[in-house]
Each structure stands twice: as C-alpha cells, then as structure tokens.
C-alpha cells in the first residue's frame, strides 16, 4: 500500500515538473529567438502568461487525479459543481474580469509596452501588462499598478500609439512695442531652417498672450519622433533667442 501511494505521489510530482519544464522551455525559446515589435510583444507577453498558467493548471490537476483519494473528492465536488461554480464565480469575479480585460487589452491594444500613457491619475511608460494588472512606470521611477478592467473601461491618453510625429512648441516674450507681424515671420523663418523640423509640415507662429509691457509669441513645428521634438524645441529656443537678440526684439 505504501509503495503504491509512493508511486502515485512520484508520478504526480513528475507530471507537475514536466508541465513546469515545458512551459519554461517554450517561454525561454521564444524570448531568446524573436525580436518583437511593441504591439506583438504586448500580445505575446499576455498570451505567454495565459498559456503558462493553463499548462501549469492542467499539469497540477492531471497530477492530482492520479491519486484515487483525490479522484473521489473530485467526483464529490463535480456532483455539486453548480454550487461550486456559483461560489467561485462570486469570489473570483474581479480577478476573472481583470484577466479577460488583459486579453482584450493585448489584442485591441489601446496601449502597448513602452508607450507613454495616462490612465486616471496614473501617467508614465507602460512597463508590463500582466494577467490582472498593468504596470506603469512614472517619470520619477514610481510604479502604478492599474487593474486591467480599468484599462478596458476608462479613458486612456496614449502619446505614442497614434502617431510617431510630435509637435514642438516654444514660447518667447517680445516687447509690446515690437512689430509683431515681423516677429512672427522671423520665428517661422527660423523654424523652417531647423533640420529636425518636418519640411512637409509648415511651421506656425502666433501671438498667444498679451501682457502689460510684452507679448508672448508661440512658434510650433512638427518633428518625426518624440525625441526629435525634444531636440527641436531645444534648438528652436537657442535659434529664436539668438535671432531676436540680433534684431533687438527680446523683452
């Protein structure tokens, strides 16, 4: 009897170990050999976790059913499956909702790993999309753990996914007595000469604010990437200030 029980226990342990090993080997092989784009990486990570969870769950259940005592208990449980399903359904409602929402997010992709997003009070870069929670890294290094169901039901501001193009905007103060039409023309001319500015999109300059002794002029130009927009803003500030100083138009 003891040897039979030991044999079944060893068989159960082997089944669980094999399930874990297969899941880990497949996961590692995919991670090593495939360079994935952000949208594919997002789907892959969510599906990877789902597959690993299913493999492990099936392995554990298969292992347990090797033991006759467990099969007997399982038969009793299955006989009252309706009550069990009701209890588990109520207990795991939030978890299941987050799991389903995670699958929807992975395929519909309102956000992807690496995107710059804002959801409710959480803003930052998407670092991980899990089975129940999505991890967003803030600019100061803090992490937001956002339930997936919130992503599926709330408004998401995504600064990355819609378009790679970004608008660079720079403001400068000039004396109120200056010829504002000339200032606007000068700023547009300077923006056109910046290498980071997209030539197919015309820069624009507007008088955005009037103060007691000065006017605020805003110059805008499009860059092809977010990094390019940051570089363009820096270059525009230097170029605009230098040109206005040369013209004697700095407030």
mmCIF file of C-alpha atoms in Angstrom:
data_model
loop_
_atom_site.group_PDB
_atom_site.id
_atom_site.type_symbol
_atom_site.label_atom_id
_atom_site.label_comp_id
_atom_site.label_asym_id
_atom_site.label_seq_id
_atom_site.Cartn_x
_atom_site.Cartn_y
_atom_site.Cartn_z
ATOM 1 C CA UNK A 1 0.000 0.000 0.000
ATOM 2 C CA UNK A 2 2.794 2.386 0.947
ATOM 3 C CA UNK A 3 4.715 1.594 -2.234
ATOM 4 C CA UNK A 4 1.592 2.151 -4.338
ATOM 5 C CA UNK A 5 0.958 5.510 -2.665
ATOM 6 C CA UNK A 6 4.614 6.477 -3.150
ATOM 7 C CA UNK A 7 4.453 5.517 -6.824
ATOM 8 C CA UNK A 8 1.410 7.698 -7.351
ATOM 9 C CA UNK A 9 2.963 10.603 -5.459
ATOM 10 C CA UNK A 10 6.113 10.359 -7.591
ATOM 11 C CA UNK A 11 4.007 10.197 -10.751
ATOM 12 C CA UNK A 12 2.087 13.304 -9.694
ATOM 13 C CA UNK A 13 5.320 15.155 -8.930
ATOM 14 C CA UNK A 14 6.795 14.155 -12.304
ATOM 15 C CA UNK A 15 3.690 15.350 -14.172
ATOM 16 C CA UNK A 16 3.833 18.737 -12.425
ATOM 17 C CA UNK A 17 7.584 19.041 -13.024
ATOM 18 C CA UNK A 18 7.197 18.198 -16.730
ATOM 19 C CA UNK A 19 4.411 20.747 -17.133
ATOM 20 C CA UNK A 20 6.530 23.444 -15.497
ATOM 21 C CA UNK A 21 9.585 22.487 -17.541
ATOM 22 C CA UNK A 22 7.728 22.508 -20.869
ATOM 23 C CA UNK A 23 6.164 25.894 -20.130
ATOM 24 C CA UNK A 24 9.528 27.368 -19.124
ATOM 25 C CA UNK A 25 11.425 25.956 -22.124
ATOM 26 C CA UNK A 26 8.880 27.220 -24.641
ATOM 27 C CA UNK A 27 8.830 30.622 -22.960
ATOM 28 C CA UNK A 28 12.634 30.926 -22.937
ATOM 29 C CA UNK A 29 12.959 29.775 -26.541
ATOM 30 C CA UNK A 30 10.538 32.435 -27.739
ATOM 31 C CA UNK A 31 12.165 35.186 -25.690
ATOM 32 C CA UNK A 32 15.660 34.333 -26.974
ATOM 33 C CA UNK A 33 14.933 33.954 -30.657
ATOM 34 C CA UNK A 34 12.309 36.513 -31.583
ATOM 35 C CA UNK A 35 12.782 40.288 -31.769
ATOM 36 C CA UNK A 36 9.266 41.613 -31.357
ATOM 37 C CA UNK A 37 7.709 44.955 -32.162
ATOM 38 C CA UNK A 38 5.844 46.715 -29.297
ATOM 39 C CA UNK A 39 2.370 45.624 -30.433
ATOM 40 C CA UNK A 40 3.475 41.994 -30.935
ATOM 41 C CA UNK A 41 5.439 41.995 -27.680
ATOM 42 C CA UNK A 42 2.327 43.149 -25.804
ATOM 43 C CA UNK A 43 0.206 40.303 -27.188
ATOM 44 C CA UNK A 44 2.999 37.812 -26.685
ATOM 45 C CA UNK A 45 3.567 38.597 -23.019
ATOM 46 C CA UNK A 46 -0.113 38.382 -22.113
ATOM 47 C CA UNK A 47 -0.632 35.182 -24.097
ATOM 48 C CA UNK A 48 2.606 33.743 -22.721
ATOM 49 C CA UNK A 49 1.397 34.167 -19.164
ATOM 50 C CA UNK A 50 -2.017 32.777 -20.078
ATOM 51 C CA UNK A 51 -0.510 29.685 -21.727
ATOM 52 C CA UNK A 52 1.902 29.084 -18.844
ATOM 53 C CA UNK A 53 -0.955 29.398 -16.354
ATOM 54 C CA UNK A 54 -3.107 26.925 -18.308
ATOM 55 C CA UNK A 55 -0.235 24.433 -18.717
ATOM 56 C CA UNK A 56 0.582 24.546 -15.014
ATOM 57 C CA UNK A 57 -3.090 24.269 -14.018
ATOM 58 C CA UNK A 58 -3.674 21.289 -16.309
ATOM 59 C CA UNK A 59 -0.456 19.664 -15.054
ATOM 60 C CA UNK A 60 -1.435 20.081 -11.412
ATOM 61 C CA UNK A 61 -4.966 18.785 -11.989
ATOM 62 C CA UNK A 62 -3.673 15.826 -14.015
ATOM 63 C CA UNK A 63 -1.176 15.018 -11.288
ATOM 64 C CA UNK A 64 -3.775 15.176 -8.548
ATOM 65 C CA UNK A 65 -6.171 12.928 -10.434
ATOM 66 C CA UNK A 66 -3.527 10.175 -10.357
ATOM 67 C CA UNK A 67 -4.296 9.767 -6.650
ATOM 68 C CA UNK A 68 -7.542 7.773 -6.066
ATOM 69 C CA UNK A 69 -8.463 9.729 -2.947
ATOM 70 C CA UNK A 70 -8.279 12.968 -4.907
ATOM 71 C CA UNK A 71 -10.400 11.471 -7.711
ATOM 72 C CA UNK A 72 -13.022 10.571 -5.127
ATOM 73 C CA UNK A 73 -13.033 14.093 -3.745
ATOM 74 C CA UNK A 74 -13.148 15.470 -7.298
ATOM 75 C CA UNK A 75 -16.203 13.306 -8.014
ATOM 76 C CA UNK A 76 -17.942 14.700 -4.944
ATOM 77 C CA UNK A 77 -17.049 18.240 -5.945
ATOM 78 C CA UNK A 78 -18.247 17.708 -9.518
ATOM 79 C CA UNK A 79 -21.536 16.403 -8.168
ATOM 80 C CA UNK A 80 -22.085 19.807 -6.573
ATOM 81 C CA UNK A 81 -20.417 21.750 -9.405
ATOM 82 C CA UNK A 82 -23.261 24.212 -9.771
ATOM 83 C CA UNK A 83 -22.886 25.412 -6.192
ATOM 84 C CA UNK A 84 -19.091 25.426 -6.509
ATOM 85 C CA UNK A 85 -19.194 27.427 -9.732
ATOM 86 C CA UNK A 86 -21.524 29.945 -8.106
ATOM 87 C CA UNK A 87 -19.272 30.366 -5.059
ATOM 88 C CA UNK A 88 -16.068 30.571 -7.110
ATOM 89 C CA UNK A 89 -17.713 32.924 -9.577
ATOM 90 C CA UNK A 90 -18.650 35.400 -6.880
ATOM 91 C CA UNK A 91 -15.285 35.056 -5.125
ATOM 92 C CA UNK A 92 -13.212 35.471 -8.284
ATOM 93 C CA UNK A 93 -15.397 37.943 -10.152
ATOM 94 C CA UNK A 94 -12.877 40.790 -10.016
ATOM 95 C CA UNK A 95 -9.930 38.523 -10.855
ATOM 96 C CA UNK A 96 -11.699 36.969 -13.835
ATOM 97 C CA UNK A 97 -12.793 40.389 -15.057
ATOM 98 C CA UNK A 98 -9.194 41.632 -14.904
ATOM 99 C CA UNK A 99 -7.976 38.503 -16.695
ATOM 100 C CA UNK A 100 -10.476 38.915 -19.543
ATOM 101 C CA UNK A 101 -9.720 42.634 -19.721
ATOM 102 C CA UNK A 102 -5.996 41.833 -20.000
ATOM 103 C CA UNK A 103 -6.673 39.619 -23.026
ATOM 104 C CA UNK A 104 -8.778 42.379 -24.614
ATOM 105 C CA UNK A 105 -6.063 44.974 -23.990
ATOM 106 C CA UNK A 106 -3.459 42.667 -25.534
ATOM 107 C CA UNK A 107 -5.421 42.309 -28.782
ATOM 108 C CA UNK A 108 -7.192 45.674 -29.104
ATOM 109 C CA UNK A 109 -4.038 47.470 -27.875
ATOM 110 C CA UNK A 110 -5.163 50.872 -26.632
ATOM 111 C CA UNK A 111 -1.692 50.782 -25.085
ATOM 112 C CA UNK A 112 1.461 48.745 -25.658
ATOM 113 C CA UNK A 113 4.631 48.008 -23.724
ATOM 114 C CA UNK A 114 6.846 51.083 -23.965
ATOM 115 C CA UNK A 115 4.006 53.527 -24.717
ATOM 116 C CA UNK A 116 3.716 56.821 -22.856
ATOM 117 C CA UNK A 117 0.201 56.859 -21.391
ATOM 118 C CA UNK A 118 -2.079 58.444 -18.804
ATOM 119 C CA UNK A 119 -4.940 56.496 -17.198
ATOM 120 C CA UNK A 120 -6.862 58.276 -14.486
ATOM 121 C CA UNK A 121 -4.245 59.502 -12.016
ATOM 122 C CA UNK A 122 -1.520 57.199 -13.394
ATOM 123 C CA UNK A 123 0.845 58.600 -16.023
ATOM 124 C CA UNK A 124 4.113 57.224 -17.349
ATOM 125 C CA UNK A 125 5.571 54.450 -19.513
ATOM 126 C CA UNK A 126 3.912 51.039 -19.817
ATOM 127 C CA UNK A 127 6.443 48.622 -18.351
ATOM 128 C CA UNK A 128 4.455 45.392 -18.134
ATOM 129 C CA UNK A 129 0.978 44.061 -18.944
ATOM 130 C CA UNK A 130 0.133 41.193 -16.624
ATOM 131 C CA UNK A 131 -2.833 38.863 -16.363
ATOM 132 C CA UNK A 132 -4.656 41.086 -13.864
ATOM 133 C CA UNK A 133 -2.618 44.300 -13.513
ATOM 134 C CA UNK A 134 -0.698 46.611 -15.838
ATOM 135 C CA UNK A 135 2.482 48.223 -14.548
ATOM 136 C CA UNK A 136 3.096 51.879 -15.468
ATOM 137 C CA UNK A 137 6.424 53.490 -14.560
ATOM 138 C CA UNK A 138 6.206 57.183 -13.665
ATOM 139 C CA UNK A 139 8.908 59.671 -14.592
ATOM 140 C CA UNK A 140 10.298 59.667 -11.036
ATOM 141 C CA UNK A 141 10.621 55.871 -11.018
ATOM 142 C CA UNK A 142 7.443 55.151 -9.035
ATOM 143 C CA UNK A 143 5.165 52.364 -10.298
ATOM 144 C CA UNK A 144 1.411 52.395 -10.788
ATOM 145 C CA UNK A 145 -0.395 49.041 -10.672
ATOM 146 C CA UNK A 146 -3.535 49.605 -12.734
ATOM 147 C CA UNK A 147 -6.227 46.862 -12.809
ATOM 148 C CA UNK A 148 -6.775 45.689 -16.380
ATOM 149 C CA UNK A 149 -10.511 46.158 -16.046
ATOM 150 C CA UNK A 150 -9.861 49.872 -15.552
ATOM 151 C CA UNK A 151 -7.903 49.976 -18.818
ATOM 152 C CA UNK A 152 -10.824 48.336 -20.610
ATOM 153 C CA UNK A 153 -13.384 50.799 -19.243
ATOM 154 C CA UNK A 154 -11.550 54.077 -18.632
ATOM 155 C CA UNK A 155 -10.229 56.768 -20.965
ATOM 156 C CA UNK A 156 -6.574 56.252 -21.917
ATOM 157 C CA UNK A 157 -4.358 59.041 -23.204
ATOM 158 C CA UNK A 158 -1.647 57.470 -25.370
ATOM 159 C CA UNK A 159 1.059 59.845 -26.600
ATOM 160 C CA UNK A 160 2.859 57.135 -28.575
ATOM 161 C CA UNK A 161 0.493 54.816 -30.369
ATOM 162 C CA UNK A 162 -1.500 57.253 -32.509
ATOM 163 C CA UNK A 163 1.422 58.705 -34.411
ATOM 164 C CA UNK A 164 5.163 58.922 -34.138
ATOM 165 C CA UNK A 165 5.011 62.602 -35.098
ATOM 166 C CA UNK A 166 5.208 65.115 -32.255
ATOM 167 C CA UNK A 167 4.635 68.839 -32.086
ATOM 168 C CA UNK A 168 7.433 71.034 -30.730
ATOM 169 C CA UNK A 169 6.241 74.288 -29.155
ATOM 170 C CA UNK A 170 8.347 77.197 -27.891
ATOM 171 C CA UNK A 171 7.197 80.485 -26.326
ATOM 172 C CA UNK A 172 9.156 83.733 -26.246
ATOM 173 C CA UNK A 173 8.399 87.197 -24.894
ATOM 174 C CA UNK A 174 8.966 90.277 -27.042
ATOM 175 C CA UNK A 175 8.388 93.981 -26.261
ATOM 176 C CA UNK A 176 4.808 95.049 -26.793
ATOM 177 C CA UNK A 177 6.053 97.913 -28.959
ATOM 178 C CA UNK A 178 7.720 95.482 -31.403
ATOM 179 C CA UNK A 179 6.300 94.818 -34.858
ATOM 180 C CA UNK A 180 4.537 91.549 -34.015
ATOM 181 C CA UNK A 181 3.926 90.640 -37.657
ATOM 182 C CA UNK A 182 7.666 90.823 -38.271
ATOM 183 C CA UNK A 183 8.404 88.814 -35.151
ATOM 184 C CA UNK A 184 6.003 86.089 -36.273
ATOM 185 C CA UNK A 185 7.605 85.991 -39.724
ATOM 186 C CA UNK A 186 11.107 85.775 -38.236
ATOM 187 C CA UNK A 187 10.174 82.889 -35.941
ATOM 188 C CA UNK A 188 8.572 80.928 -38.770
ATOM 189 C CA UNK A 189 11.683 81.505 -40.885
ATOM 190 C CA UNK A 190 13.925 80.209 -38.098
ATOM 191 C CA UNK A 191 11.722 77.145 -37.566
ATOM 192 C CA UNK A 192 11.885 76.287 -41.274
ATOM 193 C CA UNK A 193 15.688 76.155 -41.106
ATOM 194 C CA UNK A 194 15.814 73.556 -38.323
ATOM 195 C CA UNK A 195 16.907 70.089 -39.606
ATOM 196 C CA UNK A 196 14.648 68.302 -37.079
ATOM 197 C CA UNK A 197 11.521 70.096 -38.386
ATOM 198 C CA UNK A 198 9.421 68.185 -40.923
ATOM 199 C CA UNK A 199 9.631 70.082 -44.230
ATOM 200 C CA UNK A 200 6.255 68.780 -45.398
ATOM 201 C CA UNK A 201 4.508 70.429 -42.435
ATOM 202 C CA UNK A 202 4.714 74.216 -42.343
ATOM 203 C CA UNK A 203 5.775 75.724 -39.000
ATOM 204 C CA UNK A 204 3.457 78.299 -37.444
ATOM 205 C CA UNK A 205 3.846 81.226 -35.054
ATOM 206 C CA UNK A 206 1.069 83.022 -33.196
ATOM 207 C CA UNK A 207 0.717 85.810 -30.636
ATOM 208 C CA UNK A 208 -0.578 83.671 -27.790
ATOM 209 C CA UNK A 209 -0.661 86.190 -24.927
ATOM 210 C CA UNK A 210 -0.528 89.935 -24.260
ATOM 211 C CA UNK A 211 0.929 91.373 -21.051
ATOM 212 C CA UNK A 212 1.409 94.892 -19.732
ATOM 213 C CA UNK A 213 4.748 95.520 -21.450
ATOM 214 C CA UNK A 214 5.318 92.429 -23.563
ATOM 215 C CA UNK A 215 3.687 89.912 -25.871
ATOM 216 C CA UNK A 216 4.160 86.145 -25.815
ATOM 217 C CA UNK A 217 4.692 84.584 -29.223
ATOM 218 C CA UNK A 218 4.437 80.804 -29.679
ATOM 219 C CA UNK A 219 6.233 79.044 -32.509
ATOM 220 C CA UNK A 220 5.300 75.447 -33.368
ATOM 221 C CA UNK A 221 6.896 72.896 -35.673
ATOM 222 C CA UNK A 222 6.445 69.154 -36.212
ATOM 223 C CA UNK A 223 9.165 66.535 -35.645
ATOM 224 C CA UNK A 224 9.113 62.910 -36.758
ATOM 225 C CA UNK A 225 9.582 61.433 -33.261
ATOM 226 C CA UNK A 226 9.127 62.408 -29.619
ATOM 227 C CA UNK A 227 12.907 62.529 -29.184
ATOM 228 C CA UNK A 228 13.173 64.671 -32.310
ATOM 229 C CA UNK A 229 10.550 67.049 -30.908
ATOM 230 C CA UNK A 230 12.535 67.495 -27.695
ATOM 231 C CA UNK A 231 15.683 68.225 -29.706
ATOM 232 C CA UNK A 232 13.727 70.572 -31.963
ATOM 233 C CA UNK A 233 12.368 72.558 -29.011
ATOM 234 C CA UNK A 234 15.865 72.971 -27.588
ATOM 235 C CA UNK A 235 17.262 74.078 -30.949
ATOM 236 C CA UNK A 236 14.355 76.453 -31.546
ATOM 237 C CA UNK A 237 14.886 78.167 -28.196
ATOM 238 C CA UNK A 238 18.534 78.825 -28.991
ATOM 239 C CA UNK A 239 17.860 79.897 -32.561
ATOM 240 C CA UNK A 240 14.853 82.109 -31.722
ATOM 241 C CA UNK A 241 16.532 83.882 -28.811
ATOM 242 C CA UNK A 242 19.669 84.453 -30.872
ATOM 243 C CA UNK A 243 17.699 85.911 -33.776
ATOM 244 C CA UNK A 244 15.572 88.162 -31.578
ATOM 245 C CA UNK A 245 18.635 89.413 -29.714
ATOM 246 C CA UNK A 246 20.286 90.249 -33.023
ATOM 247 C CA UNK A 247 17.154 92.163 -34.005
ATOM 248 C CA UNK A 248 16.882 93.873 -30.612
ATOM 249 C CA UNK A 249 13.455 92.319 -30.008
ATOM 250 C CA UNK A 250 13.902 90.457 -26.735
ATOM 251 C CA UNK A 251 11.629 91.618 -23.919
#
